[in-house]
Steps between C-alpha positions, in 0.01 A plus 500: 500500500358296212572790265856524635558132425354539150704815443827343607423203275446740210819690585714185489354422160553855369870452562497146360348641182763775492779244533403380151648824363825332398588805287519744792761453772362805687147357517626156599724647771212697652264204475753265664553746786132572561367146465697386805313727741167431325556128556569569868180705522307213343644254752382731780154532346488121455542473878245770580222398262361146540463308173120499528496881535718578200374662183361236267636681196872456570562331166352804325722735706803291402412519131417871512811575706730314261328666205536847650864443585586364156287745300652801671850377414413491129484879505834538673658577832314826560161341445597218734607758759172690454310177555687413818467855629123495442450158659719573801342842557162330514633227732650761733164673526322167554737392779485843664118484511526168682765630738284803582201272558704291744600818687140516620488136614698356788671164488637518146841657558687198359289502184551873471878453516485236226295729277733794567802292401334376182390854420852638548638244256229587247594868534861403433387323180303808394796729565731266312262499203459877510878541483474343154261771383624833376339805353135558435269211440320491167131448446541128421688448826227684691232284338700184577550601864128576532416154365741336744364702794137426413583134446659489846192657659273251323717203594496592871125558494443159343751321723325628812178321410589196289 
């Protein structure tokens, strides 16, 4: 759950960074829509993860999240959509692993429902972002998506232990 809290913190800040894209109404509209559910997810995780159990690197996740959100907007709407698609695809997989784990353990049905709801909203964000993508993705986009995916994997791995 510590990684979920850290991830939702990062997600809020990705969208805060994207909101700095004053030149793109499409990016700002998507960021404004998505940040609302990410803030709700963070409130839920705030309730589930005691302060003393939270990742000690939250300030770093905020900075990296804002940087990722803003940087992706500099390359335009499609790059922003690729970024959100990559992040949310990873988050969907991460939540689904936890949901599957809870299937094998009794007494966690309420937590499982919370995770399923959060996951469904993340899938909606991914689908929304993917609707902004068209045609084949170029090599630079594939490299960017790979960096975002690997960064997400690393962030979760770190958040689980620190």
